[in-house]
Amino acid sequence: MATVPLEKIVIVVHKSIKDEFIDRLHKLKIIHITELKEALIYTSEELEKIKEAISQISAYQKKGILENFVPPRIPLSLNDFEYLTTQYDFKRTTEELSRIKKEREELRNQLQNLKNVISMLTPFHPLKYRLSELKNFRQVDTIVVQIKSEEIYKKIEDSLTGIPFSFEFVNKIGTRIFGIFFVQKVDSQKFKGKLLELGCETVELPDIDKTPADLIAGYNQDIEQINKRLSELDRREFELAREVLNLKIVYDWLDNKFKKNNVAAVLPETSRTISITGWIKKKDISKIEKLIEEFKFAVYEKIAPGPDEKPPVAIENPWWSTPYEMLIKLYSMPEQREYDPTPFIAVFFPVFFALCLTDAIYGIFLALFSLYLMRRVPGDKSLLWILFVGGIITIFTGSMVGGWAGNLFDLIGIGSVSYTH
């Protein structure tokens, strides 16, 4: 079948009926708009918030294996749709989810910081001094250290004989020694430099008027409270996860609404009118004329394409071959005056598909599974129809050559079913 002849038209519409006219034109789906003025298409902030909320609570949804790959059809009555698009307070849900997400992130950061501090303080748990007392000496500096091994400690003793110091042992974990050097302030910087050269690590403890043991106990209580609050946030988020289907429906409705508004916003216009330029199938001209007659404050005119303008390509086929148009679009659409190969593909593709499989059991499974998906999956079902037809023909080709799940029938002692000559 040849490609469908197209006509380029321009429609001029008065601004007073712009929104209603574009909405009706959108529902007809008969024009391919080509001329838009340059304008920024804004993304709705509400849409972004709903999208983030859906992503946040989708993990709580129980999904079957199939739903991980194919979005399920959502049953919805007209009354439910009207309620969701007019009365449902989706902003309250999205704002609460946003607050939960923000608070959780802050609490998790606090939790990690507390764990890091506890990890640093734990080796000094036996220390009986309040940490602020280590900073109160007038003539002496305290240097809290972690020494990797006793060998390094001996090197420190041998290498720093020229600088007076004392060392208080605090703890030992494995080979690591934790303690405090006491050295005169005039020698402090030189002493620290020597320690670093010898591979000794200094530790900066917080300047707080508590012992490490008291601090660790207090921080553990803080961690317990944070974990308790995180559990409360998780429970509340789980409750709000019940709203995920409602949010998805509202998102689709708003998304469709804003797309239509954005198209209207970028159409060329004058102070009183807007113009819509695009391509339409010649057989759909009558639909445009009927729409314009209904609105009155609109006119259309056929126009010639530009000298270098390449018109889009439209193809149209009988119902039985329409699904196979997707295979053509996967590769390349025919040129305007070329032949549309879709009918040939619709005849030969399922035959060769079946000859490749040649197993009746596979064909039965493929046909039944495709039918099941057609009932469950929304949107375009072209691929499922192609698989269904291929499965039906595979049943016949498989039975003709004796293909029943490979040689399963022979293995279980049942003679294979096939046509004999």
Coordinates of C-alpha atoms in Angstrom, one line a residue:
M1 CA 0.0 0.0 0.0
A2 CA 1.3 3.5 -0.9
T3 CA 1.9 6.2 1.7
V4 CA -1.0 8.4 2.6
P5 CA -1.2 11.8 0.7
L6 CA -0.8 14.8 3.0
E7 CA -1.8 18.4 2.8
K8 CA -0.1 21.4 4.4
I9 CA -2.5 23.8 6.0
V10 CA -2.6 26.9 8.3
I11 CA -5.4 27.5 10.8
V12 CA -6.0 30.9 12.2
V13 CA -7.9 31.0 15.5
H14 CA -9.2 33.9 17.6
K15 CA -7.5 34.1 21.0
S16 CA -10.9 34.0 22.8
I17 CA -11.4 30.4 21.7
K18 CA -7.8 29.3 21.7
D19 CA -7.7 26.9 24.6
E20 CA -11.0 25.2 23.8
F21 CA -10.1 24.9 20.1
I22 CA -6.6 23.4 20.8
D23 CA -8.2 21.0 23.3
R24 CA -10.6 19.7 20.6
L25 CA -7.8 19.6 18.0
H26 CA -5.7 17.6 20.4
K27 CA -8.4 15.0 20.9
L28 CA -8.9 14.6 17.1
K29 CA -5.2 13.7 16.6
I30 CA -5.2 14.6 13.0
I31 CA -2.6 17.3 12.5
H32 CA 1.2 17.3 12.7
I33 CA 2.2 20.8 13.9
T34 CA 5.4 22.0 12.3
E35 CA 5.7 25.8 13.1
L36 CA 6.2 26.9 16.6
K37 CA 7.6 30.2 17.9
E38 CA 10.7 30.0 20.1
A39 CA 9.6 30.0 23.8
L40 CA 10.6 28.3 27.0
I41 CA 8.4 25.4 27.9
Y42 CA 8.1 25.4 31.6
T43 CA 8.0 22.2 33.6
S44 CA 5.4 22.4 36.3
E45 CA 6.8 22.5 39.8
E46 CA 3.8 20.5 41.0
L47 CA 4.6 17.8 38.4
E48 CA 8.1 17.5 39.7
K49 CA 7.0 17.2 43.3
I50 CA 4.5 14.5 42.4
K51 CA 7.1 12.6 40.4
E52 CA 9.5 12.7 43.4
A53 CA 6.8 11.6 45.8
I54 CA 5.9 8.6 43.5
S55 CA 9.5 7.6 43.3
Q56 CA 9.9 7.9 47.1
I57 CA 7.0 5.6 48.0
S58 CA 7.0 3.2 45.0
A59 CA 9.4 0.9 46.8
Y60 CA 6.6 0.0 49.3
Q61 CA 4.4 -1.3 46.5
K62 CA 4.2 -5.1 46.2
K63 CA 4.9 -5.9 42.6
G64 CA 4.6 -9.2 40.7
I65 CA 7.3 -10.3 38.4
L66 CA 5.5 -9.0 35.3
E67 CA 4.9 -5.6 36.9
N68 CA 8.6 -5.0 37.2
F69 CA 8.8 -4.9 33.4
V70 CA 5.3 -3.8 32.2
P71 CA 3.2 -1.1 34.0
P72 CA -0.2 -2.6 35.0
R73 CA -3.5 -1.1 33.9
I74 CA -5.1 1.0 36.6
P75 CA -8.9 0.5 36.8
L76 CA -10.6 3.8 37.4
S77 CA -14.3 4.8 37.4
L78 CA -15.5 8.2 36.2
N79 CA -16.5 9.2 39.7
D80 CA -13.0 8.4 41.1
F81 CA -11.4 10.3 38.3
E82 CA -13.5 13.4 38.9
Y83 CA -12.7 13.2 42.6
L84 CA -9.0 12.9 42.0
T85 CA -8.9 15.8 39.5
T86 CA -11.1 18.2 41.4
Q87 CA -11.1 17.4 45.2
Y88 CA -8.1 15.2 46.0
D89 CA -5.5 17.2 48.0
F90 CA -2.3 15.8 46.4
K91 CA -0.3 18.8 47.6
R92 CA -0.8 17.7 51.2
T93 CA 0.6 14.3 50.4
T94 CA 3.6 15.5 48.4
E95 CA 4.5 18.2 50.9
E96 CA 4.4 15.7 53.8
L97 CA 6.5 13.2 51.8
S98 CA 9.0 16.0 51.0
R99 CA 9.2 16.9 54.7
I100 CA 9.8 13.2 55.6
K101 CA 12.5 12.9 53.0
K102 CA 14.3 16.0 54.2
E103 CA 14.1 15.1 57.9
R104 CA 15.3 11.6 57.2
E105 CA 18.3 12.9 55.3
E106 CA 19.2 15.3 58.2
L107 CA 18.8 12.6 60.8
R108 CA 20.9 10.1 58.8
N109 CA 23.7 12.7 58.6
Q110 CA 23.5 13.3 62.3
L111 CA 23.5 9.6 62.9
Q112 CA 26.7 9.1 60.8
N113 CA 28.4 12.0 62.5
L114 CA 27.6 10.6 66.0
K115 CA 28.9 7.2 64.9
N116 CA 32.1 8.7 63.7
V117 CA 32.6 10.6 67.0
I118 CA 31.9 7.5 69.0
S119 CA 34.4 5.5 66.9
M120 CA 37.0 8.1 67.6
L121 CA 36.2 8.3 71.4
T122 CA 35.9 4.5 72.0
P123 CA 39.7 3.8 72.3
F124 CA 39.8 6.6 75.0
H125 CA 36.9 5.2 77.0
P126 CA 39.1 4.4 80.0
L127 CA 40.3 8.0 80.3
K128 CA 39.1 9.5 83.6
Y129 CA 39.8 13.2 82.7
R130 CA 37.1 15.5 81.4
L131 CA 38.3 16.4 77.9
S132 CA 38.1 20.1 78.6
E133 CA 40.7 19.7 81.4
L134 CA 43.3 18.6 78.8
K135 CA 43.2 22.2 77.4
N136 CA 43.5 24.0 80.8
F137 CA 47.3 23.7 81.4
R138 CA 49.2 27.0 81.3
Q139 CA 52.7 25.7 80.5
V140 CA 52.0 22.3 79.1
D141 CA 50.3 21.1 75.9
T142 CA 48.6 17.8 75.7
I143 CA 48.9 15.7 72.5
V144 CA 46.5 12.9 72.1
V145 CA 47.9 10.2 69.9
Q146 CA 47.4 6.8 68.3
I147 CA 50.6 4.8 67.9
K148 CA 50.5 1.9 65.5
S149 CA 52.8 -0.4 67.5
E150 CA 55.2 -0.7 70.5
E151 CA 58.1 -0.6 68.1
I152 CA 57.1 2.9 67.0
Y153 CA 56.7 4.0 70.6
K154 CA 60.2 2.8 71.4
K155 CA 61.5 4.8 68.4
I156 CA 59.7 7.9 69.8
E157 CA 61.4 7.4 73.2
D158 CA 64.8 7.0 71.6
S159 CA 64.4 9.9 69.1
L160 CA 63.0 12.5 71.4
T161 CA 65.5 12.4 74.3
G162 CA 66.3 16.1 73.8
I163 CA 62.7 17.2 74.5
P164 CA 61.3 16.6 78.0
F165 CA 57.9 14.9 77.9
S166 CA 55.8 12.4 79.7
F167 CA 53.3 9.8 78.3
E168 CA 50.1 8.6 79.9
F169 CA 48.9 5.2 78.6
V170 CA 45.1 5.1 78.0
N171 CA 44.3 1.9 76.1
K172 CA 45.6 -0.7 73.7
I173 CA 43.6 -2.3 70.9
G174 CA 45.4 -5.0 69.0
T175 CA 48.9 -3.5 68.3
R176 CA 47.7 0.1 68.5
I177 CA 48.5 2.1 71.6
F178 CA 46.3 5.1 72.6
G179 CA 47.6 7.7 75.0
I180 CA 48.5 11.3 75.8
F181 CA 51.9 13.1 75.6
F182 CA 52.5 16.0 77.9
V183 CA 55.1 18.5 76.7
Q184 CA 56.0 22.1 77.4
K185 CA 54.3 24.6 75.1
V186 CA 57.6 26.0 73.8
D187 CA 58.5 22.5 72.5
S188 CA 55.0 21.6 71.3
Q189 CA 55.3 22.3 67.6
K190 CA 58.7 20.7 67.3
F191 CA 57.4 17.6 69.2
K192 CA 54.4 17.2 67.0
G193 CA 56.6 17.4 63.9
K194 CA 58.8 14.6 65.2
L195 CA 55.8 12.5 66.0
L196 CA 54.4 12.8 62.5
E197 CA 57.9 11.9 61.1
L198 CA 57.9 8.7 63.1
G199 CA 54.4 7.7 61.9
C200 CA 52.5 8.6 64.9
E201 CA 48.9 9.8 64.4
T202 CA 47.5 12.7 66.5
V203 CA 43.8 12.7 67.5
E204 CA 41.7 15.8 68.0
L205 CA 39.2 15.1 70.8
P206 CA 36.2 17.5 71.3
D207 CA 36.7 20.2 73.9
I208 CA 33.8 19.2 76.1
D209 CA 33.5 19.2 79.9
K210 CA 32.8 15.4 80.0
T211 CA 34.8 12.2 80.1
P212 CA 34.9 10.0 76.9
A213 CA 32.7 7.4 78.7
D214 CA 30.0 10.0 79.5
L215 CA 30.1 11.4 76.0
I216 CA 29.8 7.9 74.4
A217 CA 26.8 7.1 76.7
G218 CA 25.1 10.4 75.8
Y219 CA 25.8 9.9 72.1
N220 CA 24.4 6.4 72.2
Q221 CA 21.2 7.8 73.8
D222 CA 21.0 10.3 70.9
I223 CA 21.5 7.5 68.4
E224 CA 18.6 5.6 70.0
Q225 CA 16.3 8.6 69.8
I226 CA 17.3 9.2 66.1
N227 CA 16.7 5.6 65.2
K228 CA 13.3 5.8 67.0
R229 CA 12.4 8.9 65.0
L230 CA 13.6 7.2 61.7
S231 CA 11.3 4.3 62.4
E232 CA 8.4 6.7 63.0
L233 CA 9.1 8.4 59.6
D234 CA 9.3 5.0 57.9
R235 CA 5.9 4.0 59.3
R236 CA 4.3 7.3 58.2
E237 CA 5.9 7.0 54.8
F238 CA 4.5 3.4 54.5
E239 CA 1.0 4.7 55.3
L240 CA 1.4 7.4 52.7
A241 CA 2.4 4.7 50.2
R242 CA -1.3 3.9 49.9
E243 CA -1.6 7.1 47.9
V244 CA 0.7 6.0 45.1
L245 CA -2.0 5.1 42.6
N246 CA -3.9 8.3 43.3
L247 CA -0.6 10.3 42.7
K248 CA 0.1 8.4 39.5
I249 CA -3.4 9.2 38.1
V250 CA -3.1 12.9 39.1
Y251 CA 0.4 13.0 37.6
D252 CA -0.8 11.7 34.3
W253 CA -3.7 14.1 34.2
L254 CA -1.6 17.1 35.1
D255 CA 1.1 16.1 32.6
N256 CA -1.4 15.8 29.8
K257 CA -2.9 19.2 30.8
F258 CA 0.5 21.0 30.9
K259 CA 1.6 19.5 27.6
K260 CA -1.5 20.9 25.9
N261 CA -0.9 24.3 27.6
N262 CA 2.7 24.3 26.4
V263 CA 1.7 23.6 22.8
A264 CA -0.7 26.5 23.0
A265 CA 2.0 28.7 24.5
V266 CA 4.4 28.3 21.6
L267 CA 2.0 28.8 18.7
P268 CA 2.7 31.8 16.5
E269 CA 0.3 34.6 17.3
T270 CA -0.7 38.2 16.7
S271 CA -2.4 40.5 19.2
R272 CA -5.8 38.8 18.5
T273 CA -5.2 35.5 16.8
I274 CA -2.9 32.4 16.8
S275 CA -1.9 30.4 13.8
I276 CA -1.4 26.7 13.6
T277 CA 0.7 25.4 10.7
G278 CA 1.1 21.7 10.0
W279 CA 0.4 18.7 7.9
I280 CA -2.8 16.7 7.7
K281 CA -4.1 13.7 5.8
K282 CA -6.2 14.7 2.8
K283 CA -9.0 12.5 4.0
D284 CA -9.1 14.4 7.3
I285 CA -9.7 17.8 5.8
S286 CA -13.4 17.3 6.3
K287 CA -12.8 16.9 10.0
I288 CA -11.0 20.2 10.2
E289 CA -13.8 21.9 8.2
K290 CA -16.4 20.5 10.6
L291 CA -14.4 21.7 13.6
I292 CA -14.0 25.2 12.2
E293 CA -17.7 25.4 11.4
E294 CA -18.4 24.5 15.0
F295 CA -16.2 27.3 16.4
K296 CA -16.9 29.9 13.8
F297 CA -14.0 32.3 14.9
A298 CA -11.5 30.2 13.0
V299 CA -10.4 29.7 9.4
Y300 CA -8.0 27.4 7.5
E301 CA -6.2 27.5 4.2
K302 CA -4.2 25.0 2.2
I303 CA -0.6 26.3 1.6
A304 CA 2.3 25.1 -0.5
P305 CA 5.3 23.6 1.3
G306 CA 8.6 25.5 1.2
P307 CA 11.0 24.7 -1.7
D308 CA 13.4 22.7 0.6
E309 CA 10.7 21.4 3.0
K310 CA 10.4 17.7 3.3
P311 CA 6.9 16.6 4.3
P312 CA 6.4 14.0 7.0
V313 CA 5.4 10.5 6.0
A314 CA 2.1 8.9 7.0
I315 CA 1.1 5.3 6.4
E316 CA -2.3 3.7 6.7
N317 CA -3.1 0.0 6.6
P318 CA -6.0 -2.5 7.2
W319 CA -6.6 -3.5 10.8
W320 CA -4.9 -6.9 10.4
S321 CA -1.6 -5.3 9.3
T322 CA -1.5 -2.1 11.3
P323 CA 0.4 -3.7 14.2
Y324 CA 3.3 -4.4 11.9
E325 CA 3.8 -0.7 11.2
M326 CA 6.0 -0.7 14.4
L327 CA 8.5 -3.0 12.6
I328 CA 8.7 -0.5 9.7
K329 CA 9.2 2.4 12.1
L330 CA 12.1 0.6 13.8
Y331 CA 14.1 0.8 10.7
S332 CA 13.0 3.6 8.3
M333 CA 9.7 5.0 7.1
P334 CA 9.2 4.9 3.3
E335 CA 9.6 8.1 1.3
Q336 CA 6.5 10.0 0.3
R337 CA 6.2 8.3 -3.1
E338 CA 7.6 4.9 -2.2
Y339 CA 5.5 1.8 -1.5
D340 CA 4.6 0.9 2.1
P341 CA 5.8 -2.6 2.7
T342 CA 3.7 -3.2 5.9
P343 CA 1.2 -5.6 4.2
F344 CA 4.0 -7.8 3.0
I345 CA 5.6 -7.8 6.4
A346 CA 2.3 -8.7 8.0
V347 CA 2.1 -11.8 5.8
F348 CA 5.6 -13.1 5.7
F349 CA 7.0 -12.0 9.2
P350 CA 4.7 -14.4 11.2
V351 CA 5.4 -17.2 8.8
F352 CA 9.1 -16.9 9.0
F353 CA 8.9 -16.3 12.8
A354 CA 7.0 -19.6 13.1
L355 CA 9.5 -21.5 10.9
C356 CA 12.3 -20.3 13.2
L357 CA 10.5 -21.7 16.3
T358 CA 8.7 -24.8 14.8
D359 CA 7.5 -25.9 18.2
A360 CA 3.8 -26.2 18.9
I361 CA 4.2 -26.0 22.7
Y362 CA 6.2 -22.8 22.4
G363 CA 3.5 -21.5 20.1
I364 CA 0.7 -22.3 22.5
F365 CA 2.6 -20.6 25.4
L366 CA 3.4 -17.5 23.3
A367 CA -0.2 -17.1 22.1
L368 CA -1.7 -17.5 25.6
F369 CA 0.9 -15.3 27.2
S370 CA 0.4 -12.5 24.6
L371 CA -3.4 -12.7 25.2
Y372 CA -2.8 -12.4 28.9
L373 CA -0.6 -9.3 28.5
M374 CA -3.1 -7.7 26.1
R375 CA -5.6 -7.7 29.0
R376 CA -3.1 -6.4 31.5
V377 CA -0.9 -3.9 29.7
P378 CA -2.2 -0.4 28.8
G379 CA -1.2 1.5 25.7
D380 CA -0.1 0.3 22.3
K381 CA -0.4 -3.5 21.9
S382 CA 1.2 -3.9 18.4
L383 CA 4.1 -6.0 19.7
L384 CA 1.7 -8.3 21.6
W385 CA -0.5 -8.8 18.6
I386 CA 2.6 -9.7 16.5
L387 CA 3.7 -12.2 19.1
F388 CA 0.1 -13.6 19.3
V389 CA -0.2 -14.2 15.5
G390 CA 3.4 -15.6 15.4
G391 CA 2.4 -18.0 18.3
I392 CA -0.7 -19.2 16.5
I393 CA 1.2 -20.0 13.3
T394 CA 4.0 -21.6 15.3
I395 CA 1.4 -24.1 16.6
F396 CA 0.7 -25.3 13.1
T397 CA 4.4 -25.3 11.9
G398 CA 5.4 -27.1 15.1
S399 CA 2.8 -29.8 14.8
M400 CA 3.7 -30.3 11.1
V401 CA 7.3 -31.1 11.9
G402 CA 6.6 -32.9 15.2
G403 CA 8.0 -30.2 17.4
W404 CA 6.3 -30.5 20.8
A405 CA 8.6 -29.0 23.4
G406 CA 11.6 -30.4 21.6
N407 CA 11.5 -34.3 21.9
L408 CA 9.6 -34.2 25.2
F409 CA 6.9 -36.7 24.0
D410 CA 9.6 -39.2 23.0
L411 CA 11.3 -38.9 26.4
I412 CA 8.1 -39.6 28.3
G413 CA 7.1 -42.5 26.0
I414 CA 4.4 -40.8 24.0
G415 CA 4.8 -40.9 20.2
S416 CA 5.2 -37.4 18.7
V417 CA 2.2 -35.9 16.9
S418 CA 3.0 -34.9 13.4
Y419 CA 1.6 -35.1 9.9
T420 CA 2.8 -38.0 7.8
H421 CA 2.8 -38.5 4.1

